[in-house]
Coordinates of N, CA and C and ligand atoms in Angstrom, one line a residue:
M1089 N 78.3 26.4 -9.2 CA 77.9 25.8 -10.9 C 76.1 25.7 -10.3
A1090 N 75.9 25.5 -11.8 CA 74.4 25.5 -11.0 C 73.7 24.0 -11.3
I1091 N 72.0 24.3 -10.4 CA 71.7 23.0 -11.1 C 70.6 22.9 -11.5
F1092 N 70.2 21.8 -12.7 CA 69.5 21.8 -13.7 C 68.6 20.2 -13.9
E1093 N 67.5 20.4 -14.1 CA 67.1 19.5 -14.0 C 67.1 18.8 -15.8
N1094 N 67.6 17.6 -15.9 CA 68.1 17.9 -17.2 C 66.8 16.8 -17.7
I1095 N 66.8 16.8 -19.0 CA 65.6 16.1 -20.1 C 65.4 14.7 -20.4
T1096 N 66.6 14.0 -19.8 CA 66.3 12.5 -19.7 C 65.7 12.4 -18.5
G1097 N 65.3 13.2 -17.8 CA 64.7 13.0 -16.8 C 65.3 11.7 -15.7
E1098 N 67.0 11.8 -16.0 CA 67.2 11.8 -15.0 C 67.5 11.9 -13.3
G1099 N 66.6 13.3 -13.3 CA 66.9 14.1 -11.9 C 67.9 15.7 -11.7
K1100 N 67.9 15.2 -11.2 CA 68.7 17.3 -10.7 C 70.2 17.1 -10.7
F1101 N 70.8 17.4 -11.7 CA 72.4 17.2 -11.7 C 72.7 18.7 -11.7
T1102 N 74.5 18.7 -11.0 CA 75.3 19.7 -10.7 C 76.1 20.1 -12.6
I1103 N 75.9 20.9 -13.1 CA 76.6 21.7 -14.7 C 77.7 21.9 -14.5
P1104 N 78.6 21.2 -15.4 CA 80.0 22.3 -14.9 C 80.1 23.4 -15.6
R1105 N 80.9 23.9 -14.5 CA 81.3 26.0 -15.4 C 81.1 25.6 -16.3
H1106 N 82.6 24.6 -16.8 CA 83.4 25.2 -18.0 C 82.9 23.3 -19.1
I1107 N 82.8 23.6 -19.7 CA 83.3 22.3 -20.5 C 83.3 22.2 -21.9
A1108 N 84.9 21.2 -22.6 CA 85.5 22.1 -23.3 C 84.6 20.7 -24.1
I1109 N 84.1 20.7 -25.9 CA 84.4 19.5 -26.5 C 85.7 19.6 -27.8
I1110 N 85.5 18.5 -28.0 CA 86.4 18.0 -29.3 C 85.7 18.1 -30.7
L1111 N 85.2 19.0 -31.1 CA 84.4 18.3 -32.6 C 85.0 17.6 -33.3
D1112 N 84.3 16.5 -33.6 CA 85.4 15.3 -34.0 C 84.1 14.2 -34.4
G1113 N 84.9 14.3 -36.1 CA 84.2 13.3 -36.6 C 82.8 13.9 -38.1
N1114 N 83.5 15.0 -37.8 CA 82.8 15.6 -39.7 C 83.2 15.0 -41.1
G1115 N 83.6 14.5 -40.8 CA 84.5 13.8 -42.2 C 84.3 12.3 -42.5
R1116 N 83.8 12.0 -41.2 CA 83.1 10.7 -41.7 C 81.4 10.1 -41.8
W1117 N 80.8 11.5 -41.1 CA 79.5 11.5 -40.8 C 79.1 12.0 -41.9
A1118 N 80.2 13.0 -43.3 CA 79.8 13.5 -45.2 C 80.2 11.5 -45.4
K1119 N 81.4 10.9 -45.1 CA 81.0 9.9 -46.2 C 80.1 8.8 -45.7
K1120 N 79.4 8.4 -44.2 CA 78.4 8.3 -44.4 C 77.1 8.1 -45.7
R1121 N 77.3 9.5 -45.5 CA 76.0 9.7 -46.6 C 76.5 9.9 -47.5
G1122 N 77.6 9.7 -48.1 CA 78.1 9.7 -49.1 C 78.2 11.8 -50.3
L1123 N 78.6 12.1 -49.4 CA 78.8 13.5 -48.9 C 80.6 14.3 -49.3
P1124 N 80.4 15.1 -50.1 CA 81.9 15.8 -49.3 C 82.7 15.7 -47.9
R1125 N 83.9 15.8 -47.5 CA 84.1 15.6 -46.0 C 83.6 17.3 -45.5
T1126 N 83.0 17.9 -46.6 CA 83.2 19.3 -46.6 C 81.9 20.2 -45.8
A1127 N 80.6 19.2 -46.6 CA 79.3 19.0 -46.5 C 79.3 18.6 -44.8
G1128 N 80.5 17.7 -44.0 CA 80.4 17.6 -42.8 C 81.0 18.6 -41.8
H1129 N 81.4 19.5 -42.4 CA 82.3 20.5 -41.5 C 81.0 21.5 -41.5
A1130 N 80.2 21.9 -42.8 CA 79.2 22.6 -42.7 C 78.4 22.5 -41.5
A1131 N 77.6 20.4 -41.8 CA 76.9 19.9 -40.6 C 77.3 20.5 -39.2
G1132 N 78.3 20.3 -38.8 CA 79.1 20.6 -37.7 C 79.3 21.9 -37.0
A1133 N 79.1 22.9 -38.1 CA 78.9 24.4 -37.1 C 77.5 24.5 -36.8
E1134 N 76.3 24.1 -37.5 CA 74.8 24.2 -37.5 C 74.9 23.2 -35.7
T1135 N 75.8 22.1 -35.6 CA 75.5 21.2 -34.1 C 76.1 22.4 -33.3
F1136 N 77.5 23.5 -33.7 CA 77.4 23.9 -32.4 C 76.9 24.6 -31.9
R1137 N 76.1 25.4 -32.8 CA 75.1 26.7 -32.8 C 74.5 25.7 -31.8
K1138 N 73.3 25.0 -32.3 CA 72.5 24.2 -31.0 C 73.0 24.3 -29.7
I1139 N 73.8 23.1 -29.8 CA 75.2 23.1 -28.7 C 75.1 24.2 -27.5
A1140 N 75.9 25.3 -28.3 CA 75.9 26.3 -27.6 C 74.8 27.1 -26.8
T1141 N 73.8 26.9 -27.7 CA 72.3 27.5 -27.4 C 72.4 26.8 -26.0
Y1142 N 72.1 25.6 -26.3 CA 71.4 25.0 -25.0 C 72.4 24.6 -23.9
C1143 N 73.8 24.8 -23.9 CA 75.1 24.6 -22.7 C 74.0 26.6 -22.2
K1144 N 74.1 27.9 -23.1 CA 73.6 28.5 -22.5 C 72.6 28.9 -21.6
N1145 N 71.6 27.7 -22.1 CA 70.0 27.5 -21.4 C 70.4 27.0 -20.0
I1146 N 71.2 25.7 -19.8 CA 71.2 25.1 -18.2 C 71.8 25.9 -17.7
G1147 N 72.8 27.0 -17.6 CA 73.6 27.5 -17.2 C 74.9 26.8 -17.1
V1148 N 75.5 27.1 -18.4 CA 76.7 26.3 -18.3 C 77.4 28.2 -18.8
N1149 N 79.0 28.1 -18.0 CA 78.9 29.8 -18.3 C 80.5 29.7 -18.9
Y1150 N 81.2 29.3 -19.9 CA 82.2 28.6 -20.4 C 82.0 27.2 -21.3
L1151 N 81.6 27.3 -22.6 CA 81.7 26.1 -23.3 C 83.4 26.9 -24.7
T1152 N 84.2 26.2 -24.8 CA 85.2 26.1 -25.0 C 85.1 24.7 -26.5
V1153 N 85.6 25.0 -27.0 CA 85.4 24.2 -28.8 C 86.3 24.4 -29.5
Y1154 N 87.3 23.0 -29.2 CA 87.7 22.7 -30.7 C 87.6 22.5 -32.2
A1155 N 88.2 23.9 -33.1 CA 87.3 23.9 -34.3 C 88.3 23.8 -35.2
F1156 N 89.9 24.3 -35.2 CA 90.8 24.0 -36.0 C 92.1 24.0 -35.2
S1157 N 93.3 22.7 -35.7 CA 94.1 22.7 -34.8 C 95.0 23.1 -35.4
T1158 N 96.3 23.2 -35.0 CA 97.7 23.4 -35.2 C 98.3 22.5 -36.5
E1159 N 97.6 21.3 -36.4 CA 97.6 19.8 -37.3 C 96.9 19.8 -38.4
N1160 N 96.1 20.7 -38.4 CA 94.6 20.6 -39.3 C 95.2 21.0 -40.3
W1161 N 96.1 21.8 -40.7 CA 97.1 22.6 -42.3 C 97.6 21.5 -42.8
S1162 N 97.2 20.5 -42.1 CA 98.5 19.5 -43.5 C 97.4 18.7 -43.8
R1163 N 95.7 18.9 -44.0 CA 94.8 18.7 -44.9 C 94.9 19.2 -46.2
P1164 N 94.1 18.3 -47.3 CA 94.1 18.9 -48.3 C 93.3 20.2 -48.3
E1165 N 94.5 21.4 -49.1 CA 94.5 22.6 -49.4 C 92.5 23.1 -49.4
E1166 N 91.9 22.3 -50.6 CA 90.4 22.6 -50.4 C 89.8 22.0 -49.3
E1167 N 89.8 21.1 -48.3 CA 89.0 20.5 -47.1 C 89.6 22.5 -46.3
V1168 N 90.4 22.8 -46.5 CA 91.2 23.9 -44.8 C 90.5 25.0 -45.4
K1169 N 91.1 24.9 -46.8 CA 90.0 26.2 -47.7 C 88.4 26.5 -47.1
T1170 N 87.7 25.3 -47.5 CA 86.1 25.2 -47.3 C 85.9 25.5 -45.8
I1171 N 87.1 25.7 -44.6 CA 87.4 24.9 -43.0 C 86.7 26.4 -42.9
M1172 N 88.0 27.5 -43.5 CA 88.0 28.9 -43.1 C 86.9 29.6 -43.4
K1173 N 86.3 29.1 -44.9 CA 85.4 30.0 -45.5 C 84.3 29.4 -44.1
L1174 N 83.8 28.8 -44.1 CA 83.0 28.6 -43.0 C 82.4 29.0 -41.4
L1175 N 84.2 29.3 -41.5 CA 84.3 29.9 -40.0 C 84.6 31.3 -40.5
D1176 N 84.3 31.6 -41.7 CA 84.3 33.1 -41.1 C 82.6 33.3 -41.2
K1177 N 82.0 32.7 -42.4 CA 80.9 32.6 -42.7 C 80.0 32.7 -40.8
Y1178 N 80.7 31.8 -40.3 CA 80.0 31.4 -38.6 C 80.4 33.2 -38.3
L1179 N 81.6 33.5 -38.3 CA 81.4 34.7 -37.4 C 80.5 35.7 -37.4
H1180 N 81.2 35.4 -38.9 CA 80.0 36.8 -39.6 C 78.3 36.6 -38.9
E1181 N 77.9 35.6 -39.2 CA 76.8 35.3 -38.6 C 76.3 36.2 -37.2
A1182 N 77.3 35.4 -36.6 CA 77.4 35.0 -34.7 C 77.7 36.7 -34.6
I1183 N 78.5 37.1 -35.5 CA 78.2 38.9 -34.5 C 77.3 39.4 -34.8
A1184 N 76.4 39.1 -35.8 CA 74.6 40.3 -35.9 C 73.7 39.4 -34.2
T1185 N 74.3 38.4 -33.8 CA 73.1 37.4 -32.7 C 73.9 37.5 -31.5
M1186 N 74.9 37.9 -31.5 CA 75.6 38.0 -30.2 C 75.2 38.8 -29.1
E1187 N 75.2 40.7 -30.4 CA 74.5 41.5 -29.2 C 73.2 40.9 -28.6
R1188 N 72.1 40.3 -29.9 CA 71.1 40.1 -28.9 C 71.1 39.0 -28.1
D1189 N 71.4 38.1 -28.0 CA 72.0 36.7 -26.9 C 72.6 37.4 -25.7
H1190 N 73.4 38.7 -26.2 CA 74.4 38.7 -25.0 C 75.1 37.7 -24.8
I1191 N 75.8 37.1 -25.7 CA 77.0 35.9 -26.0 C 78.1 36.4 -26.5
K1192 N 79.3 35.9 -24.9 CA 80.4 36.8 -25.2 C 81.0 35.3 -26.2
M1193 N 82.2 36.1 -27.0 CA 82.8 34.5 -27.5 C 84.0 35.5 -27.4
R1194 N 85.4 34.0 -27.6 CA 87.0 34.3 -27.5 C 87.8 33.1 -28.3
I1195 N 88.2 34.1 -29.5 CA 88.6 33.0 -29.4 C 90.2 32.5 -29.4
L1196 N 91.1 31.3 -29.0 CA 91.8 30.9 -28.7 C 92.6 30.1 -29.8
G1197 N 94.0 30.9 -29.8 CA 95.1 30.4 -30.5 C 95.9 30.9 -31.4
D1198 N 96.5 30.9 -32.2 CA 97.3 31.8 -33.3 C 96.6 32.2 -34.4
V1199 N 96.1 33.4 -33.7 CA 95.7 33.9 -35.1 C 95.3 35.0 -36.0
S1200 N 97.0 35.1 -35.6 CA 98.1 36.2 -36.6 C 98.6 35.9 -38.1
V1201 N 98.4 34.3 -38.2 CA 97.9 33.6 -39.8 C 96.5 33.6 -40.6
L1202 N 96.2 34.3 -39.7 CA 94.5 33.4 -40.4 C 94.2 35.2 -41.4
S1203 N 93.5 34.9 -41.5 CA 92.8 35.9 -43.3 C 92.9 36.9 -42.4
P1204 N 92.8 37.8 -43.5 CA 92.7 39.8 -43.0 C 91.0 39.5 -42.3
S1205 N 89.9 39.3 -43.1 CA 88.6 38.9 -43.2 C 88.2 38.5 -41.8
L1206 N 89.0 37.0 -41.4 CA 88.6 36.3 -40.1 C 89.7 37.1 -38.8
R1207 N 90.7 37.8 -39.1 CA 91.0 38.5 -38.2 C 89.5 39.5 -37.6
E1208 N 89.5 40.4 -39.3 CA 88.9 41.6 -39.0 C 87.6 40.6 -37.9
E1209 N 86.6 39.9 -38.2 CA 86.0 39.4 -37.2 C 85.7 39.1 -35.7
I1210 N 87.1 38.4 -36.2 CA 88.1 37.9 -33.7 C 87.8 39.2 -33.7
E1211 N 88.1 40.4 -33.7 CA 88.5 41.6 -33.3 C 87.0 42.2 -32.8
E1212 N 85.7 42.3 -34.1 CA 84.8 42.7 -33.4 C 84.0 41.9 -32.8
T1213 N 84.2 40.4 -32.6 CA 83.7 39.0 -31.6 C 83.7 40.2 -30.1
N1214 N 85.6 40.3 -30.5 CA 86.0 40.9 -29.2 C 85.3 42.0 -28.5
R1215 N 85.5 43.2 -29.3 CA 84.3 44.2 -28.6 C 83.4 44.6 -28.0
I1216 N 82.0 43.9 -28.8 CA 81.6 43.0 -28.6 C 81.1 42.1 -26.9
S1217 N 82.2 41.3 -27.3 CA 82.1 40.9 -26.0 C 82.5 41.6 -24.9
S1218 N 83.4 43.0 -25.3 CA 84.0 43.1 -23.9 C 82.9 44.0 -23.6
R1219 N 81.2 44.1 -23.9 CA 80.4 44.9 -23.2 C 80.1 43.9 -22.4
Y1220 N 80.1 42.6 -22.7 CA 78.8 41.4 -22.1 C 79.6 40.8 -20.7
D1221 N 78.9 40.0 -19.6 CA 79.0 39.5 -18.6 C 78.1 37.7 -19.0
G1222 N 78.1 37.0 -18.6 CA 77.7 35.8 -19.2 C 78.2 34.9 -19.8
F1223 N 77.2 34.2 -20.4 CA 77.9 32.7 -21.6 C 79.1 33.4 -22.5
Q1224 N 80.5 32.7 -21.9 CA 81.2 32.8 -23.4 C 81.4 31.4 -23.8
A1225 N 81.2 31.4 -25.5 CA 81.9 30.3 -25.9 C 83.4 30.8 -26.8
N1226 N 83.8 30.0 -25.9 CA 86.0 29.9 -27.0 C 85.4 28.8 -27.6
I1227 N 86.1 29.9 -29.4 CA 86.6 28.8 -30.0 C 87.4 28.8 -30.4
C1228 N 89.1 27.4 -30.5 CA 89.8 26.9 -30.7 C 90.4 26.9 -31.9
L1229 N 90.6 28.4 -32.6 CA 91.1 28.8 -34.1 C 92.9 28.2 -34.3
N1230 N 93.3 27.5 -35.1 CA 94.7 27.7 -35.3 C 95.3 27.4 -34.1
Y1231 N 94.8 26.2 -32.8 CA 95.3 25.8 -31.6 C 95.9 24.9 -31.4
G1232 N 96.5 24.4 -30.9 CA 97.9 23.5 -30.3 C 97.8 23.5 -28.8
G1233 N 97.7 22.7 -27.9 CA 98.5 22.9 -26.6 C 99.5 22.9 -26.4
R1234 N 100.3 22.4 -27.1 CA 102.2 22.3 -27.1 C 102.2 23.5 -27.3
A1235 N 101.7 24.5 -28.7 CA 102.0 25.9 -29.4 C 101.7 27.2 -27.7
E1236 N 100.6 26.2 -27.7 CA 99.8 27.8 -25.9 C 101.0 27.5 -25.1
I1237 N 101.7 26.6 -24.7 CA 102.4 26.5 -23.9 C 103.8 27.3 -24.3
L1238 N 104.5 26.4 -25.2 CA 104.8 27.4 -25.4 C 105.4 29.4 -26.2
Q1239 N 104.5 29.5 -27.1 CA 104.3 30.9 -26.7 C 104.0 31.2 -25.5
A1240 N 104.0 30.8 -24.3 CA 103.5 31.7 -22.5 C 104.5 31.8 -22.8
A1241 N 105.5 30.8 -22.6 CA 107.0 30.5 -22.3 C 107.8 31.6 -22.4
R1242 N 108.0 31.9 -23.7 CA 108.5 32.6 -24.9 C 108.4 34.2 -23.9
R1243 N 106.6 34.8 -24.2 CA 106.1 35.6 -23.4 C 107.5 36.0 -21.5
Y1244 N 107.2 34.9 -21.1 CA 107.4 35.2 -20.0 C 109.0 35.3 -19.9
A1245 N 109.6 34.6 -21.0 CA 110.7 34.4 -20.6 C 110.9 36.2 -21.1
L1246 N 110.2 36.7 -21.6 CA 110.9 38.5 -22.7 C 110.5 39.2 -21.5
D1247 N 109.4 38.6 -20.4 CA 108.8 39.4 -19.5 C 110.0 39.9 -18.4
L1248 N 110.3 38.9 -18.1 CA 111.6 38.1 -17.0 C 112.6 38.9 -17.7
A1249 N 113.1 38.8 -18.5 CA 114.6 39.4 -19.1 C 113.6 41.3 -19.1
A1250 N 113.5 41.5 -19.4 CA 112.5 43.0 -19.3 C 112.2 43.2 -17.8
G1251 N 112.4 43.0 -16.7 CA 112.0 43.4 -15.3 C 110.8 43.2 -15.5
R1252 N 109.8 42.8 -16.2 CA 108.6 43.1 -15.9 C 107.7 41.7 -14.9
A1253 N 108.6 40.8 -14.8 CA 108.0 39.6 -13.9 C 109.7 39.0 -13.1
T1254 N 108.7 38.5 -12.0 CA 110.0 38.0 -10.7 C 110.2 36.0 -11.9
E1255 N 111.1 35.7 -10.8 CA 112.3 34.1 -10.8 C 110.5 33.5 -10.4
D1256 N 109.5 33.6 -9.1 CA 108.8 33.1 -8.5 C 107.3 32.9 -9.6
L1257 N 108.2 32.0 -10.4 CA 106.8 32.1 -11.6 C 105.6 31.0 -10.9
S1258 N 104.5 31.2 -10.6 CA 103.7 30.4 -10.5 C 102.5 29.9 -11.0
E1259 N 101.8 28.4 -10.6 CA 100.9 27.6 -11.9 C 99.7 28.8 -12.5
K1260 N 99.7 29.8 -11.6 CA 98.8 30.7 -11.6 C 98.8 32.0 -13.1
G1261 N 100.8 32.2 -11.8 CA 100.7 32.9 -12.9 C 101.3 32.7 -14.3
F1262 N 101.8 31.3 -14.6 CA 101.8 30.5 -15.9 C 100.4 30.8 -16.2
S1263 N 99.5 30.5 -16.0 CA 98.4 30.9 -16.9 C 97.7 31.3 -16.9
S1264 N 98.7 32.9 -16.7 CA 98.1 34.4 -17.1 C 98.6 34.4 -18.3
Y1265 N 99.5 33.5 -19.3 CA 100.4 34.3 -20.6 C 99.6 33.0 -21.7
L1266 N 98.6 31.9 -20.7 CA 98.3 31.3 -21.8 C 97.0 31.9 -22.7
Y1267 N 96.8 30.8 -24.3 CA 95.8 31.9 -24.5 C 94.4 32.2 -24.1
S1268 N 94.0 31.2 -22.5 CA 93.0 30.8 -21.8 C 93.0 32.0 -20.6
A1269 N 93.7 32.7 -20.5 CA 94.3 33.5 -19.5 C 93.0 34.1 -19.0
G1270 N 92.6 33.9 -18.1 CA 91.4 34.5 -17.0 C 89.8 33.1 -17.1
I1271 N 90.6 32.1 -18.2 CA 89.0 31.3 -17.7 C 90.0 30.2 -17.2
P1272 N 88.7 29.6 -16.0 CA 88.6 28.7 -15.0 C 89.1 27.5 -16.4
D1273 N 89.7 26.1 -15.4 CA 89.9 25.4 -16.0 C 88.8 24.1 -16.2
P1274 N 88.8 23.2 -17.1 CA 87.1 22.9 -17.6 C 86.8 22.1 -16.9
E1275 N 86.1 21.7 -16.2 CA 85.5 20.5 -15.8 C 85.9 19.5 -16.0
L1276 N 84.8 19.2 -17.6 CA 84.1 17.9 -18.3 C 85.2 18.3 -19.8
L1277 N 84.9 17.5 -20.6 CA 86.1 17.3 -21.4 C 85.2 16.2 -22.2
I1278 N 84.9 16.6 -23.9 CA 83.7 15.7 -24.2 C 84.8 16.2 -25.3
R1279 N 85.0 14.0 -26.2 CA 85.1 14.1 -27.6 C 84.7 13.5 -28.2
P1280 N 83.4 14.2 -29.2 CA 82.6 13.3 -29.8 C 83.4 12.0 -30.7
G1281 N 82.6 11.3 -31.4 CA 83.5 10.9 -33.1 C 84.3 9.5 -33.1
G1282 N 84.5 9.1 -31.4 CA 84.6 7.4 -31.5 C 86.1 7.5 -31.5
E1283 N 87.3 8.6 -31.2 CA 88.8 8.1 -30.9 C 88.5 9.0 -29.4
K1284 N 89.6 8.2 -29.1 CA 90.3 8.4 -27.7 C 91.1 8.6 -27.3
R1285 N 91.7 10.5 -27.5 CA 92.5 10.9 -27.4 C 92.8 12.1 -27.0
I1286 N 93.7 13.0 -26.7 CA 93.5 14.4 -26.7 C 93.7 15.2 -28.0
S1287 N 94.4 14.7 -29.1 CA 94.8 15.3 -30.4 C 95.6 17.3 -29.7
N1288 N 96.3 16.9 -28.6 CA 96.9 18.7 -28.6 C 95.8 19.6 -28.2
F1289 N 95.0 18.6 -27.3 CA 93.9 20.0 -26.9 C 94.5 20.2 -25.3
L1290 N 93.6 21.4 -25.4 CA 93.7 22.0 -23.8 C 94.8 21.2 -23.2
L1291 N 96.3 21.6 -23.0 CA 97.0 20.6 -22.1 C 97.0 20.7 -20.9
W1292 N 97.5 22.0 -21.1 CA 97.8 22.5 -19.3 C 96.7 22.6 -18.3
Q1293 N 95.5 22.9 -19.4 CA 94.2 23.1 -18.2 C 93.6 21.7 -18.0
C1294 N 93.6 20.6 -19.0 CA 93.0 19.6 -18.5 C 93.6 18.8 -17.9
A1295 N 94.5 19.1 -16.9 CA 95.0 18.4 -16.0 C 94.3 17.7 -14.8
Y1296 N 93.1 18.2 -15.0 CA 92.5 17.5 -13.7 C 90.6 17.8 -14.3
S1297 N 91.2 17.5 -15.4 CA 89.6 17.3 -16.7 C 89.1 15.9 -16.0
E1298 N 87.1 16.2 -16.5 CA 86.2 14.4 -16.2 C 86.5 14.3 -18.2
F1299 N 87.2 13.4 -18.3 CA 86.7 13.2 -19.6 C 85.8 11.7 -19.9
Y1300 N 85.1 12.2 -21.1 CA 83.5 11.8 -21.8 C 84.0 11.7 -23.2
F1301 N 83.6 10.5 -23.8 CA 83.8 10.0 -24.9 C 82.7 9.0 -25.3
S1302 N 82.6 9.6 -26.8 CA 81.4 9.3 -26.9 C 81.5 8.6 -28.6
D1303 N 80.6 8.0 -29.1 CA 81.0 6.9 -30.8 C 80.5 8.0 -31.5
V1304 N 79.5 8.6 -31.3 CA 78.5 9.7 -31.6 C 79.3 10.8 -32.6
L1305 N 79.2 10.9 -33.9 CA 79.8 12.3 -34.2 C 79.8 13.2 -34.8
W1306 N 80.1 14.1 -34.3 CA 80.0 15.0 -33.7 C 78.6 15.7 -34.5
P1307 N 77.8 16.0 -35.8 CA 77.4 16.5 -36.4 C 75.9 15.7 -35.8
D1308 N 76.0 15.0 -35.3 CA 75.0 14.4 -35.1 C 74.4 14.1 -33.0
F1309 N 75.3 14.8 -32.7 CA 75.9 15.5 -31.4 C 74.0 16.1 -30.8
T1310 N 73.3 15.8 -29.7 CA 72.2 16.5 -29.2 C 72.4 16.5 -27.9
P1311 N 71.7 18.0 -27.9 CA 71.1 18.3 -25.9 C 71.2 16.6 -25.1
E1312 N 71.0 15.9 -25.5 CA 70.2 14.4 -24.6 C 71.8 14.0 -24.4
E1313 N 73.0 13.9 -25.7 CA 74.5 13.2 -25.7 C 74.6 14.3 -24.2
L1314 N 74.6 15.2 -24.7 CA 75.4 16.5 -24.2 C 74.7 16.3 -22.3
D1315 N 73.3 15.2 -22.3 CA 72.7 15.7 -20.8 C 73.1 14.6 -20.9
K1316 N 73.6 14.0 -21.4 CA 74.2 12.2 -20.8 C 75.6 12.3 -20.2
A1317 N 76.6 12.9 -20.8 CA 77.7 13.2 -20.5 C 77.8 14.0 -19.2
I1318 N 77.1 15.0 -18.7 CA 76.9 15.9 -17.7 C 76.3 15.1 -16.0
A1319 N 75.1 13.4 -17.0 CA 74.9 12.9 -15.7 C 75.7 11.7 -15.3
E1320 N 77.2 11.4 -16.5 CA 78.4 10.8 -16.3 C 79.1 11.3 -15.3
F1321 N 79.5 12.8 -15.1 CA 80.2 13.3 -14.5 C 80.2 13.8 -13.5
N1322 N 78.0 13.7 -13.3 CA 77.6 13.8 -11.9 C 78.3 12.1 -10.6
R1323 N 78.4 11.7 -11.6 CA 78.4 9.7 -10.9 C 80.3 9.8 -10.6
R1324 N 81.5 10.7 -11.2 CA 82.5 10.6 -11.2 C 82.9 11.1 -9.8
D1325 N 83.6 10.6 -9.3 CA 84.4 11.0 -8.1 C 85.8 11.7 -8.3
R1326 N 85.4 12.8 -8.1 CA 87.3 14.2 -8.1 C 87.6 13.6 -7.0
R1327 N 88.6 13.3 -6.9 CA 89.3 13.4 -6.1 C 90.9 14.6 -5.7
F1328 N 90.8 14.7 -6.9 CA 92.0 16.2 -7.1 C 94.1 15.1 -6.3
G1329 N 93.7 13.9 -6.4 CA 95.0 13.7 -5.6 C 94.7 13.5 -4.0
G1330 N 93.9 13.8 -3.6 CA 93.1 13.4 -2.1 C 92.3 12.2 -2.3
V1331 N 92.2 12.0 -0.4 CA 91.7 10.7 -0.5 C 89.7 11.5 0.0
K1332 N 88.9 10.6 -0.7 CA 88.0 10.6 -0.3 C 87.4 10.3 1.1
N1333 N 86.9 11.5 1.2 CA 86.1 11.4 2.7 C 87.8 11.8 3.8
G1334 N 88.8 11.7 3.6 CA 89.7 11.1 3.8 C 90.2 12.7 5.5
Ligands
IPE1317 C1 86.5 17.6 -36.9 O1 86.5 16.6 -38.0 C2 86.7 19.2 -37.6 C3 88.0 19.5 -37.5 C4 89.3 18.7 -36.9 C5 88.4 20.5 -38.3 P1 87.1 15.9 -39.0 O2 87.6 16.8 -40.2 O3 88.5 15.5 -38.0 O4 86.0 14.8 -39.3 P2 86.8 13.0 -39.4 O5 87.4 12.8 -37.9 O6 87.7 13.0 -40.5 O7 85.7 11.7 -39.2
IPE1318 C1 90.9 17.4 -33.8 O1 90.6 16.6 -34.4 C2 91.4 18.7 -33.7 C3 89.6 19.1 -34.5 C4 88.5 18.2 -33.6 C5 89.7 20.5 -34.5 P1 91.1 15.6 -35.6 O2 90.1 14.9 -36.2 O3 92.0 16.4 -36.1 O4 92.4 15.2 -34.7 P2 92.6 13.4 -34.6 O5 93.9 13.6 -35.8 O6 92.4 12.3 -35.0 O7 94.1 13.0 -33.4
MG1319 MG1 89.0 14.2 -36.6

């Protein structure tokens, strides 16, 4: 893990290798300003850009964000449409800057039901990403923790039946069937927006993550807020079921 002197001036901190964020509070941010909820999603996309750049600069290796859940399809059609359009625009622009900034990007979730243009962009980001090593942004899109575990179980069962896998499946082996295959578990999970729940995010991967909740709505989230979360992470005593200094 990288060491970084953070901008709050609190000293030197260990930077988590992998930070996960539930991007929440866009709708309430817009409502507070008398704007349509969709304006909050546009503002949230900008915040993502800023925070991703900041994470890259301070030495985070992986940033995983929850952008659209399997449950979010239940929102009004107009809102879903706008979110998909924003994602389309975001990915299109990201493709242009990824090469310049050497950013790897991966989409986690069931992308098979997304629009052809979104799927094309996802393929393109995968192609570009395969050329680089370094900071990686993971965007969870049509993602659900339960759906992820279920598709992993199904694929393992198929491999077992076909003789491509054996019965002695390990935790590491099972992880390789998840959307997040090859990505280490997040050390720190941040949820802005005031809610204190996991909302079907990274259920398997968060087994030992440190959780940090903030009342700041996602579009208002700043590098200083991230620093606060990292400072708090550094104060946590991670025991993994063991005994400290035992
Ligand atoms: C998060 O913001 C974005 C998505 C879930 C797509 P919300 O849209 O959930 O914003 P709030 O929670 O209603 O304020
Ligand atoms: C979680 O936020 C999902 C994403 C941020 C993509 P929600 O706003 O959907 O979560 P709930 O409904 O408050 O649990
Ligand atoms: Mg929400």
